[in-house]
Amino acid sequence: MEGFIQCLSAFIGCFGFTFIFRIQKNIRFSLIGSFLGTLGWFVYLVFASLDNIFLQSFIAMLCVSLLSEIMARVFKAPATIFIIIGCFPLVPGSGIYYTMLYAVQGMNDLFMESFLSTLGISISLALAILISSTAFQVYKRIKTKNYIDMG
Amino acid sequence: MNELEILQQINKIGQLLLKHGAEIYRVEESLKRMCEGFGFQDIEVFAIPSYFTLSLTLHDGTPYQSSRRSRSNRTHLDHLYELNCLVRQISNQELTLDEIKTIIHKIESEKLNYRLILIGYVVSAAMFCAFFGGHLTEMLVSALIGLILYYFIYLLERLDVNVIVRTILSSMVLASIAIIAQKTQFITNQQSVITGTLMLLVPGIAITNSLRDIIGGDFVSGLSRMIEAILLAASIAIGVGIMMMVLKGV
């Protein structure tokens, strides 16, 4: 039940973000971006049994960014549009909060722990975007047979 | 066809692409493809997040060089999409100069619907609060914070306040409202309100674009945007932290 509420609020929240990033005419992009964000969070929850937030974030973001690239090809639009919207539920917002809370309260062990986990999640997200974008770049080169001349 | 006029429009497209948040490789590639479409020779483009330069040889052999600066960058994904389509059409030689001019003019003169952006702030603040476990009263407070943040950020942008100071001040505002609401027993889950509303300040675009720049091999731009993202994330944390410290004893 909690998961359902989270997915629903992630969808509407992402949809709100599309207005902030000024998608006002192409509502279909807003819907797809929000859907990808929700899907990302859903995947994150599905892999909860792994009990490893870094791996969960990585897999979820990999799904989001791969689908974003596919959508970009389908709609002939920049993939950034979908990735920017879709990454929001996975951004470690609560990590920033707890890091600061522990820092203020002077709990150095907990501070270090949450700081490192926030950093780790960010790196996992970054790695996922890196891998999927590179994969599509390579795919494009192979498909168009546009190899770099090693002369 | 007048070459210089075409080049002027191409420069304008490049500037708009930078302004509305395109990746560096997209700017460079778009400019290059458009110029190739018109049959210019020796095309070299170099871009960083706030600047690009374009040099080429015209059909009669004279060299041409231009550069544009784009200081006030503002993400606008609608325009990014339209510009992307425009670039593709121009590279395929589907448009005449007048048509290009009309489309660019249409993009430039388009009025933003600020009310929708305000709705976006309110809705996403409330919904991300629910996402992090807030209930109805928490969502209400978050929506209020979203409303205040919209006007606060708008004001600071009008005053052209530096983006780091802006982020610190905005996160201080959101944290102080949330903490005060907690202290007056209006809400019980302060964490959900703060995390939900600070989502509005998270530099998502800087992170995404910096990574995609690095993939494209533009390490200078990628690093400068990554530093931007790290600084902004740190300023959010600093702003929230300051208010936590100040309001601790209240």
Coordinates of C-alpha atoms in Angstrom, one line a residue, chain B residues 18-19 22 24 47-52 69-71 73 213 220-222 224-225 228:
Chain B
L18 CA 22.8 26.8 -25.3
K19 CA 20.3 28.9 -23.5
A22 CA 21.1 21.5 -24.7
I24 CA 27.4 20.6 -25.6
A47 CA 31.2 25.3 -27.5
I48 CA 31.3 25.5 -23.7
P49 CA 28.1 26.0 -21.6
S50 CA 28.0 29.8 -22.0
Y51 CA 29.8 30.4 -25.3
F52 CA 30.4 29.1 -28.7
R69 CA 27.9 34.4 -25.6
S70 CA 24.8 33.1 -23.7
R71 CA 24.9 34.2 -20.1
N73 CA 20.8 30.1 -19.4
D213 CA 28.8 16.1 -21.8
V220 CA 35.8 20.9 -19.8
S221 CA 32.0 21.5 -20.1
G222 CA 31.2 18.3 -18.2
S224 CA 32.2 22.8 -15.1
R225 CA 28.6 21.6 -14.9
E228 CA 27.9 23.5 -10.5

